[in-house]
Coordinates of C-alpha atoms in Angstrom, one line a residue:
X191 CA 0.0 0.0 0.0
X192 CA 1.9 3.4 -0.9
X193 CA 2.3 6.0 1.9
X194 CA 1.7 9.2 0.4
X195 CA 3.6 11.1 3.0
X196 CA 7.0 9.7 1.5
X197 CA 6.0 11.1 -2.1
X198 CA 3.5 14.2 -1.7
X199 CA 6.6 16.9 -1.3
X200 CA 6.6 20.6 -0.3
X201 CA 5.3 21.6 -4.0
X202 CA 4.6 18.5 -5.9
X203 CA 4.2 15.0 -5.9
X204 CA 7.3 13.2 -6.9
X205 CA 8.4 9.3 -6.4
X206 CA 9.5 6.1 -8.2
X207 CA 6.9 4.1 -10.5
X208 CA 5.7 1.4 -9.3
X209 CA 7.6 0.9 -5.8
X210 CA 6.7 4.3 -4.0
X211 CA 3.0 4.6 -5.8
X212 CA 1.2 3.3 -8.9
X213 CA -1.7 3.9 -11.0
X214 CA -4.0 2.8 -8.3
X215 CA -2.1 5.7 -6.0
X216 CA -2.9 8.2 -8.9
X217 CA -6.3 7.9 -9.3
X218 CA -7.0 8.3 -5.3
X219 CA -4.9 11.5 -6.2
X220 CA -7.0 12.3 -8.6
X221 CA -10.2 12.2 -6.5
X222 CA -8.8 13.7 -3.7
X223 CA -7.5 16.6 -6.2
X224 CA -11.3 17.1 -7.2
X225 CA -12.8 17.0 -3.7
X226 CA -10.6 19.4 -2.2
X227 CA -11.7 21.6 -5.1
X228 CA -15.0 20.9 -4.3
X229 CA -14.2 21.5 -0.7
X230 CA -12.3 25.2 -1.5
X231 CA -14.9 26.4 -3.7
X232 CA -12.8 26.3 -7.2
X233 CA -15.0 26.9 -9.8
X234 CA -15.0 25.5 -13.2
X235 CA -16.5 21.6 -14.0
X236 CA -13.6 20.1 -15.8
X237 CA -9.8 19.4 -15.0
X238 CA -7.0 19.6 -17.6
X239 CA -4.8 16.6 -17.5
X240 CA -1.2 16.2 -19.6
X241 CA 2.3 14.2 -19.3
X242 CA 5.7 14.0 -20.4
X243 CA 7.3 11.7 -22.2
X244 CA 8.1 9.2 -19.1
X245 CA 6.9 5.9 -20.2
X246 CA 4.9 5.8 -16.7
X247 CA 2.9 9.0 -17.5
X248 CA -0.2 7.9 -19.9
X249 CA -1.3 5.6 -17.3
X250 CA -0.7 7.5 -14.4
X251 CA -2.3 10.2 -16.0
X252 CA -5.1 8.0 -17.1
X253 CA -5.8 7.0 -13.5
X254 CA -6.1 10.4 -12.0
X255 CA -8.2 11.3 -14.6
X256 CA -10.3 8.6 -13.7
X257 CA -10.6 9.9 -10.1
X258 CA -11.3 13.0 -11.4
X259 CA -14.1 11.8 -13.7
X260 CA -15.4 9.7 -10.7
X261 CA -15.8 12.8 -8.9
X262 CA -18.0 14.5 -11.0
X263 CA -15.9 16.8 -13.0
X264 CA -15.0 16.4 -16.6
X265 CA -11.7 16.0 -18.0
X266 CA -9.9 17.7 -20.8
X267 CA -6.5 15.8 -21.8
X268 CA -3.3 17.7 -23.6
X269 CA -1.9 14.6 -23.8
X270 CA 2.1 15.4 -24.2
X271 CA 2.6 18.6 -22.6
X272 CA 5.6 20.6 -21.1
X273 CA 5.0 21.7 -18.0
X274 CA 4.2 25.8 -18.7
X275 CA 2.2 24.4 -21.5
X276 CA -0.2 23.1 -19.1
X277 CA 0.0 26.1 -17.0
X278 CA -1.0 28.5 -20.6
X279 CA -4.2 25.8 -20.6
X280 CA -5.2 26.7 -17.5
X281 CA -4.5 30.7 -17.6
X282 CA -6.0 30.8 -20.5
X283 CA -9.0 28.0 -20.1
X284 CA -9.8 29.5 -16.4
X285 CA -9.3 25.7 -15.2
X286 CA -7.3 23.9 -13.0
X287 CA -5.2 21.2 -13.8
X288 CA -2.4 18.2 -13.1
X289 CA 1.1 17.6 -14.9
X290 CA 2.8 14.6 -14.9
X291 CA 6.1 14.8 -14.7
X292 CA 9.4 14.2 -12.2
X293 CA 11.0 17.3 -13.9
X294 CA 14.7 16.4 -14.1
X295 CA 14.4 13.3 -12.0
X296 CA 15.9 9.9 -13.0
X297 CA 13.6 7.9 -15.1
X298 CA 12.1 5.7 -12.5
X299 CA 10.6 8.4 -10.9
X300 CA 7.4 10.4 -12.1
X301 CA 5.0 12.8 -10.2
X302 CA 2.5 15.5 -10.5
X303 CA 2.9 19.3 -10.3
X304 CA -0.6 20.5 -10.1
X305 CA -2.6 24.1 -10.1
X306 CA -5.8 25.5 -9.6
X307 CA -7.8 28.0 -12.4
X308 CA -5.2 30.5 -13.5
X309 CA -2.3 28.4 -12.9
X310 CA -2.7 29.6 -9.2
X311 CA 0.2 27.6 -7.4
X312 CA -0.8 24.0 -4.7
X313 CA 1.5 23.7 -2.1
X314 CA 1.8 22.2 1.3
X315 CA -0.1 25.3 2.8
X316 CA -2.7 25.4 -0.1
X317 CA -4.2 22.1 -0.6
X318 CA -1.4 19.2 -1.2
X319 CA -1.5 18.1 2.4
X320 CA -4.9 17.9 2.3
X321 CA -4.9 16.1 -1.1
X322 CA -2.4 13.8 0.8
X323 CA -4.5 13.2 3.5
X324 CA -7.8 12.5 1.5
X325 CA -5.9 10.3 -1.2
X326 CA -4.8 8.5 1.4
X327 CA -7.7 8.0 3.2
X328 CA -9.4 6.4 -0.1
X329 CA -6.3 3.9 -0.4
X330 CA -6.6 3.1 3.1
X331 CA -10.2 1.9 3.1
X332 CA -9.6 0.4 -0.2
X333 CA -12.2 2.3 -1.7
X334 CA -12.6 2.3 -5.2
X335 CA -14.7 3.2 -8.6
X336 CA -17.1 0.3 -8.8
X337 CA -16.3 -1.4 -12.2
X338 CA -18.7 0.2 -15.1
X339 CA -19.9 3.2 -12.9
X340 CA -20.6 5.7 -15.8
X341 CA -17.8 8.7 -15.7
X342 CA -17.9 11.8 -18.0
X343 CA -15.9 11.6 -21.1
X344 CA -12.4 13.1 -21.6
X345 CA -12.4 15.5 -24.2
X346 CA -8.7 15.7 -25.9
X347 CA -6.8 18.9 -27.0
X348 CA -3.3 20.1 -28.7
X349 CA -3.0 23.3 -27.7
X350 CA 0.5 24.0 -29.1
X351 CA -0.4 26.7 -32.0
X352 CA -2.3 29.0 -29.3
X353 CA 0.6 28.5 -26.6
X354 CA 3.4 29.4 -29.2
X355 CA 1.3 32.3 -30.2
X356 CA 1.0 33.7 -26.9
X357 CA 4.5 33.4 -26.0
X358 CA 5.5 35.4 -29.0
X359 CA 3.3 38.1 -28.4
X360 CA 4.6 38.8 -25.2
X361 CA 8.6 38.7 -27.3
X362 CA 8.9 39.8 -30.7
X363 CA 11.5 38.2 -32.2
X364 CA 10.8 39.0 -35.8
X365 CA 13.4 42.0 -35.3
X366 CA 16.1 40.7 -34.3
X367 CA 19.4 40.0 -35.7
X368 CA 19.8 36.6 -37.2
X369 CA 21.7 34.2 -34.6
X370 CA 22.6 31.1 -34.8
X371 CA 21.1 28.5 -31.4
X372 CA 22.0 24.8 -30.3
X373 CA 18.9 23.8 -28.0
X374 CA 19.6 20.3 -26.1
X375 CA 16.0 19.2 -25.2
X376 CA 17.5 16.1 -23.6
X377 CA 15.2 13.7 -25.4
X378 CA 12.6 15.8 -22.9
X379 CA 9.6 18.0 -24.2
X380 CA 12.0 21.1 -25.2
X381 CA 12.1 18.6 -28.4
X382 CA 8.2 19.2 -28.7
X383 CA 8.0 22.6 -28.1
X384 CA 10.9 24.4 -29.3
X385 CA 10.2 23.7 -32.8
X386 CA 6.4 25.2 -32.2
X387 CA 7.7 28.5 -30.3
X388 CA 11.1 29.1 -31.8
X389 CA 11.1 27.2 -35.2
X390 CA 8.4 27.4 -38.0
X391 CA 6.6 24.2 -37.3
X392 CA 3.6 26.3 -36.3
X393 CA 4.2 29.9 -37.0
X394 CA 6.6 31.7 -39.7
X395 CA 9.6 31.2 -39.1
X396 CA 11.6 33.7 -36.8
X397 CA 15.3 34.7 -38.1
X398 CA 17.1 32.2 -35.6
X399 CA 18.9 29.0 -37.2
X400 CA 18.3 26.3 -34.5
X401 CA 20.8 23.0 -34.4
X402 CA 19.2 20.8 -32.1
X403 CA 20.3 18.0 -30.0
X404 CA 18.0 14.5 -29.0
X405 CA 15.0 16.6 -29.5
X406 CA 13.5 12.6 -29.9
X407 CA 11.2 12.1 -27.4
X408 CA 12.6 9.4 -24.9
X409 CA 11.9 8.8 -21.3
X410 CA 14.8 7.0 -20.8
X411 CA 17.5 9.7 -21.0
X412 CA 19.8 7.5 -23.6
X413 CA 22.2 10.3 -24.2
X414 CA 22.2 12.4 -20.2
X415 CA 19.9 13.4 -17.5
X416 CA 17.7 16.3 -18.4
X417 CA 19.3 17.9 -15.8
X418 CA 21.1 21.1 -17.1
X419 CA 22.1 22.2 -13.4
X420 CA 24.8 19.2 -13.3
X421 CA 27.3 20.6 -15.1
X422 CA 27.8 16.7 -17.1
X423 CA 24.8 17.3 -18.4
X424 CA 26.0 20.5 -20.5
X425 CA 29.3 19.1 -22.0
X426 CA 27.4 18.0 -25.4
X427 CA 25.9 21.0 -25.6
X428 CA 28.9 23.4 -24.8
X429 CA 30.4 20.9 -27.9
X430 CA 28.1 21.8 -30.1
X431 CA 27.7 25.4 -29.5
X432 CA 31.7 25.4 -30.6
X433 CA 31.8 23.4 -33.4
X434 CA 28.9 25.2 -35.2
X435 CA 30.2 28.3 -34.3
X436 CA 26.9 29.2 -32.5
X437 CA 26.2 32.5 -30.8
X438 CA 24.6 30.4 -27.9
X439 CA 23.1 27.4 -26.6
X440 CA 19.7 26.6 -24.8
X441 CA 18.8 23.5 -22.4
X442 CA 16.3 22.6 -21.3
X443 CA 14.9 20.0 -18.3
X444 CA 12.8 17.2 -18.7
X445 CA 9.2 18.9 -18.6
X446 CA 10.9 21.9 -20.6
X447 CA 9.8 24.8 -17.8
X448 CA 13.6 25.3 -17.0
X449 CA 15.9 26.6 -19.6
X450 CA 20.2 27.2 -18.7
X451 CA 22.0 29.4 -21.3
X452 CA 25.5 28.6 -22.9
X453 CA 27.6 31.5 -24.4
X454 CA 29.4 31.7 -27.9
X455 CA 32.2 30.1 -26.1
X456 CA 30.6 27.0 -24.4
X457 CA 30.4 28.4 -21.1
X458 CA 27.4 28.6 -18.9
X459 CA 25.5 32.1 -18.2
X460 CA 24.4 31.3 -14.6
X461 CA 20.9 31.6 -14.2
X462 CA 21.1 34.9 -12.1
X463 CA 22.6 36.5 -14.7
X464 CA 19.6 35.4 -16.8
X465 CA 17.1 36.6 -13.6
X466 CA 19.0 40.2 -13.7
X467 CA 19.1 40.4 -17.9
X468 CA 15.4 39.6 -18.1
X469 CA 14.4 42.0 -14.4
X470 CA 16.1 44.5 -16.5
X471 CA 13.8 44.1 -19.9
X472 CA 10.9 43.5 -17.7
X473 CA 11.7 46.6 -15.3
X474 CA 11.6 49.0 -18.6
X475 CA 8.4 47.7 -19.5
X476 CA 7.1 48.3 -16.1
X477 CA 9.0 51.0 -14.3
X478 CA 9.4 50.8 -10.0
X479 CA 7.7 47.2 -10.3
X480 CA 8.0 44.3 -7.7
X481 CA 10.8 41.5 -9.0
X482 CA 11.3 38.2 -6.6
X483 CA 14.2 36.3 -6.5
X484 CA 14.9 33.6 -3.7
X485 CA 17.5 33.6 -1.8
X486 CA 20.1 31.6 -3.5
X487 CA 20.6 33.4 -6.4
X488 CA 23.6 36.3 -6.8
X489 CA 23.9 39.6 -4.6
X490 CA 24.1 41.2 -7.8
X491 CA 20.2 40.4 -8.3
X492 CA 18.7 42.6 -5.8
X493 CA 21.7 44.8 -6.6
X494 CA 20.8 45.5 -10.3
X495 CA 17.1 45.8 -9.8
X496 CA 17.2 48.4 -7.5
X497 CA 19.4 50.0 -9.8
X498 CA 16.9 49.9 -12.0
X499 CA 14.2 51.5 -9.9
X500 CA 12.6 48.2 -9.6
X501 CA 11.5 46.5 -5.8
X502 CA 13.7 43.6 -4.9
X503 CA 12.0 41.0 -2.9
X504 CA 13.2 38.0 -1.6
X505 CA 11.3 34.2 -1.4
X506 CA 12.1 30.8 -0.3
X507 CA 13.3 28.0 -2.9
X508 CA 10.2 26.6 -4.7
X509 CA 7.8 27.1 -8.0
X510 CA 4.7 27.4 -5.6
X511 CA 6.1 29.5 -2.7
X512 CA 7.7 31.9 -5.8
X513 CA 4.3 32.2 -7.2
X514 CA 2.7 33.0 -3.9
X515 CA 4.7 36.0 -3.5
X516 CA 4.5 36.9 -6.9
X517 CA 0.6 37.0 -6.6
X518 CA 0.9 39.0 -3.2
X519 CA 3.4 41.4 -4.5
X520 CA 1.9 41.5 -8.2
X521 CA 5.6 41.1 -9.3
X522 CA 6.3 41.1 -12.8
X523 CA 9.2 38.5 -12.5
X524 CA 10.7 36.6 -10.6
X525 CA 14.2 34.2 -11.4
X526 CA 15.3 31.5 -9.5
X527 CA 19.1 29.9 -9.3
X528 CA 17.6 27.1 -10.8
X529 CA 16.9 28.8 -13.8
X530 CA 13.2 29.0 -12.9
X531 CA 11.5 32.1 -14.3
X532 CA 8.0 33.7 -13.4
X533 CA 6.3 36.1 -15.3
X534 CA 3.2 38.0 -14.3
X535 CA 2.3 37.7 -18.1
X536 CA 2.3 34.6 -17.7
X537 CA -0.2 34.0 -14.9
X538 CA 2.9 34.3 -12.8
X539 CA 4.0 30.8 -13.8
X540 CA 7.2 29.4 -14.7
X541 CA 8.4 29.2 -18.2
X542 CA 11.9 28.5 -19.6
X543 CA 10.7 29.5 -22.9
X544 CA 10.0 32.9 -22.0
X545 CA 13.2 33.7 -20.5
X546 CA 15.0 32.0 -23.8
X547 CA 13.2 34.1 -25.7
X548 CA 14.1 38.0 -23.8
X549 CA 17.6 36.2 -23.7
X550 CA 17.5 35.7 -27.7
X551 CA 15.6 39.4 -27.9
X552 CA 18.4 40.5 -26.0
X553 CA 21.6 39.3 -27.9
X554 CA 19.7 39.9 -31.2
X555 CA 18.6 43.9 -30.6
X556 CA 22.5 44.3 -30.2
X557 CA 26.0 43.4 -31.6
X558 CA 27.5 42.5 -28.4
X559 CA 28.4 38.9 -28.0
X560 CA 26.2 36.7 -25.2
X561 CA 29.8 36.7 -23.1
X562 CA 30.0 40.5 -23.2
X563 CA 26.2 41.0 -22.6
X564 CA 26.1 38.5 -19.3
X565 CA 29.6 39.9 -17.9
X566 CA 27.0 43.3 -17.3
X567 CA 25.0 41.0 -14.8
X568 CA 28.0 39.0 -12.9
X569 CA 29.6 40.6 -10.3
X570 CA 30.7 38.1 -8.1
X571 CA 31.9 34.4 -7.7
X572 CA 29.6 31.4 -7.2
X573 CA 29.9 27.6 -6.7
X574 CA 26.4 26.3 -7.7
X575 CA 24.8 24.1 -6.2
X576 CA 26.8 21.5 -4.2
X577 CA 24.9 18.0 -3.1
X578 CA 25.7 15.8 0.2
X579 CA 23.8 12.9 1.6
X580 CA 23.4 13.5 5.1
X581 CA 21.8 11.0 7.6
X582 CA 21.0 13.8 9.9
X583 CA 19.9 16.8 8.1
X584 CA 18.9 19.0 10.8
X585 CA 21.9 18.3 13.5
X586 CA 24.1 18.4 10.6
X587 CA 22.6 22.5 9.9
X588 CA 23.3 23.3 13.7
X589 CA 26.4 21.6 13.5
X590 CA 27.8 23.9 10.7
X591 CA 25.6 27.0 12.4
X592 CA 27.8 26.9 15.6
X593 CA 31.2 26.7 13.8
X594 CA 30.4 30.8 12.6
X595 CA 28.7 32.2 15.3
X596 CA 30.3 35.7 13.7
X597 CA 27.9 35.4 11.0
X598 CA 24.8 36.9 10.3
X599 CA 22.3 34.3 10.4
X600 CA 18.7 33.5 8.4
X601 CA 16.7 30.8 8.4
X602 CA 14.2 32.0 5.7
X603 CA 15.1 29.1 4.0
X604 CA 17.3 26.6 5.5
X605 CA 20.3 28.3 6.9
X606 CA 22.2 31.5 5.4
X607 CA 25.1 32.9 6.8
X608 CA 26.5 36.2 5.3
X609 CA 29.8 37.5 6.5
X610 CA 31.3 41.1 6.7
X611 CA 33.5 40.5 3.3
X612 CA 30.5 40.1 1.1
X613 CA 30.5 36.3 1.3
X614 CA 27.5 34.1 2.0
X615 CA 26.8 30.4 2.3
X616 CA 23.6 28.8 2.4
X617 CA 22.9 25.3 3.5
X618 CA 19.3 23.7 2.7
X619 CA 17.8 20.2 2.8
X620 CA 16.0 19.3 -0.5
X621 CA 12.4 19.4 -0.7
X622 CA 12.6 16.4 -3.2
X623 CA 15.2 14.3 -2.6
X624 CA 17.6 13.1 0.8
X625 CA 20.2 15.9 0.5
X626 CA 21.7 18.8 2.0
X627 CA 22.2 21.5 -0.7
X628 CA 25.2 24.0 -0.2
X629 CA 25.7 27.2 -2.4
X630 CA 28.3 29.6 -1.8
X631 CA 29.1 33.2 -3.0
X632 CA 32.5 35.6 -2.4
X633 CA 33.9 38.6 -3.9
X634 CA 36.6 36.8 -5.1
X635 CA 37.4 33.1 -6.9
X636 CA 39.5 32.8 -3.4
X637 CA 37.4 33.5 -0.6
X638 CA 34.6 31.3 -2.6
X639 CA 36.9 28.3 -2.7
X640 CA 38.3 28.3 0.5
X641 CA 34.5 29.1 2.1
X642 CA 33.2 26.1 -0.1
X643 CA 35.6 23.9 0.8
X644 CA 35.5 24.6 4.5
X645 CA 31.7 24.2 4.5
X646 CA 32.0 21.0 2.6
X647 CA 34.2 19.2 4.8
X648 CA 32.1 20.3 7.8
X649 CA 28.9 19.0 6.1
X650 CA 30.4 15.5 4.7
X651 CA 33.1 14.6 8.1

């Protein structure tokens, strides 16, 4: 019998098919999806259902549509989907909805990152852990849809055309200079919605030449991870980018909402580079305007939007808690060091392919090169994010806590401690996986290393 509690995380459901939950787990999610609906008040009498390419997904998906359906509400079905396509569905359909994916995850694992109407954000705090609790209440007693109980039909839509559409009003391209782009889809759904948004399969074309990599649709990951924040998972497409002479390179994760950036030399733009670049485009659109960023990502983030009269606030690490504070701020962006992006255009949902695209607008409506361009927007020295697995999470934070009691301390998220010089560390567990998660920042390459490696040893001895 699966115990929800070790799957339903802080933000999404996420676990390995079939040993931590099955089909039968996914339709008591999908039930207990629809009653708490019921139970809030959400309006609308349909649910919008979609997957990515995991081999798992149809039938999990399948299943909680079938508790949905049992419960009385229709369902619509995307059928293959990235994950901000789903959210577009529900912006623009005024309907909540459930995406099957595990993100970058190994391919055993699958889950479900779902939303209400709008794309409004389901956390912990606003509705999963009740979800939890009623889904497992149903697998508990064993109940079930009696066999042949009639259930609304699913009505099936591709919604690709309207989805590429929108994203290009909100970035016009058709200006630009042309520029030459490797995308690395990672055999994820980049490879089905990069040639809608960015190519011409859809729409005219745009003056970009894109050379793509495993854009084939495969759950298995032949070629890497769709994991673009392990550095291992970037070395074809740095390659690439240098042996076509590229201007840069896109990749994307698994369920495509996350998108890291490549130079014209091969090396990686860190994604608060990309948060400042597009606070900056965003900030001229909407002058003295909210911009989030959590707490991981550069100094230089805050830094550069207050420089450009915009309102730096800060957020914990996580799609729904982001889009919480988006909604109460009524930010126009927020960035992530996980190359997460928010946009209030977009229902203040996540969407690699928007930032790709005010990255593209920005290299293209100027001669600079991507290298000179994200130098503007890095001001200091950063390790990325550094993984340990720690049988004690919590005594291992305290532990590390006491060794710098001249530090500054916050606990917004995890532990941060800043230090006089300008350096900072912060030291989180994963809300998805059994890991502490360091990242460091310094002035200087020196202070970083020698901070990072301290922290490290302390963490892993």
């Amino acid at each position: 019998m699966s115990d929800l509690s070790q799957i339903v995380k802080a933000y999404d459901v996420r676990g390995t098919v079939p040993d931590q939950w099955d089909e039968r787990a996914a339709e008591a999610l999908g039930a207990a999806f629809t009653q708490m609906l019921a139970a809030t008040g959400e309006a609308g009498d349909a649910v919008l259902v979609a997957h990515d390419m995991r081999a798992s997904g149809p039938g999990l998906a399948e299943a909680f549509a079938a508790g949905v359906r049992a419960e009385g509400r229709a369902v619509i079905e995307l059928g293959l989907c990235s994950t901000d396509m789903l959210y577009y569905a529900s912006g623009t359909l005024g309907l909540p909805g459930a995406m099957f994916t595990a993100s970058h995850n190994p391919a055993k694992y699958n889950g479900i990152k779902m939303c209400r109407a709008g794309a409004r954000p389901i956390g912990q705090d606003s509705g999963l852990a009740d979800i939890r609790n009623r889904a497992q209440a149903l697998l508990d007693s064993g109940a079930r849809r009696p066999a042949g109980e009639p259930v609304r039909p699913a009505e099936r839509r591709d919604l690709r055309p309207e989805y590429a559409a929108h994203l290009r009003g909100l970035v016009d391209l058709t200006g630009i200079r042309p520029l030459k782009v490797v995308v690395d889809a990672g055999n994820g759904m980049g490879g089905w919605t990069v040639p809608s948004v960015l190519g011409d399969a859809v729409l005219p074309a745009l003056p970009l030449e894109i050379v793509p990599l495993y854009f084939e649709l495969d759950g298995t990951f032949p070629n890497h991870e769709a994991n673009p924040l392990d550095p291992a998972n970037l070395v074809d497409l740095q390659r690439a980018v240098r042996e076509h002479g590229a201007d840069l390179g896109l990749a994307f994760d698994g369920d495509a909402d996350r998108c890291f950036v490549v130079d014209e030399r091969g090396e990686p733009v860190s994604p608060s580079a990309i948060t400042a670049l597009v606070a900056v485009r965003e900030l001229a659109k909407y002058p003295g305007a909210t911009v989030i960023h959590n707490l991981i990502t550069s100094r230089a983030v805050p830094e550069i939007i207050r420089e450009h009269g915009g309102e730096p606030v800060v957020a914990r690490v996580g799609h729904s808690f982001i889009k919480a504070e988006m909604a109460r701020t009524n930010a126009i962006f927020g960035g992530e060091h996980s190359a997460h992006y928010y946009f209030r255009d977009f229902w203040f949902a996540d969407t690699g392919m928007l930032a790709a695209m005010h990255t593209l607008a920005a290299l293209g409506e100027q001669g600079l090169p991507l290298s000179e361009l994200a130098a503007r927007y890095e001001r200091y020295v950063a390790s990325g994010e550094i993984n340990s697995t720690v049988p004690d999470q919590a005594a291992k934070v305290a532990e590390v806590r006491a060794a710098y009691p001249e530090a500054a301390a916050d606990e917004l998220d995890g532990l941060t401690l800043s230090f006089p010089d300008g350096a900072w560390f912060n030291l989180r567990a994963s809300n998805t996986e059994p890991l502490l998660r360091l990242n460091v920042e310094a002035p200087t390459a020196e202070r970083m290393v020698a901070l990072r490696d301290e922290v490290l040893d302390r963490v892993r001895r």
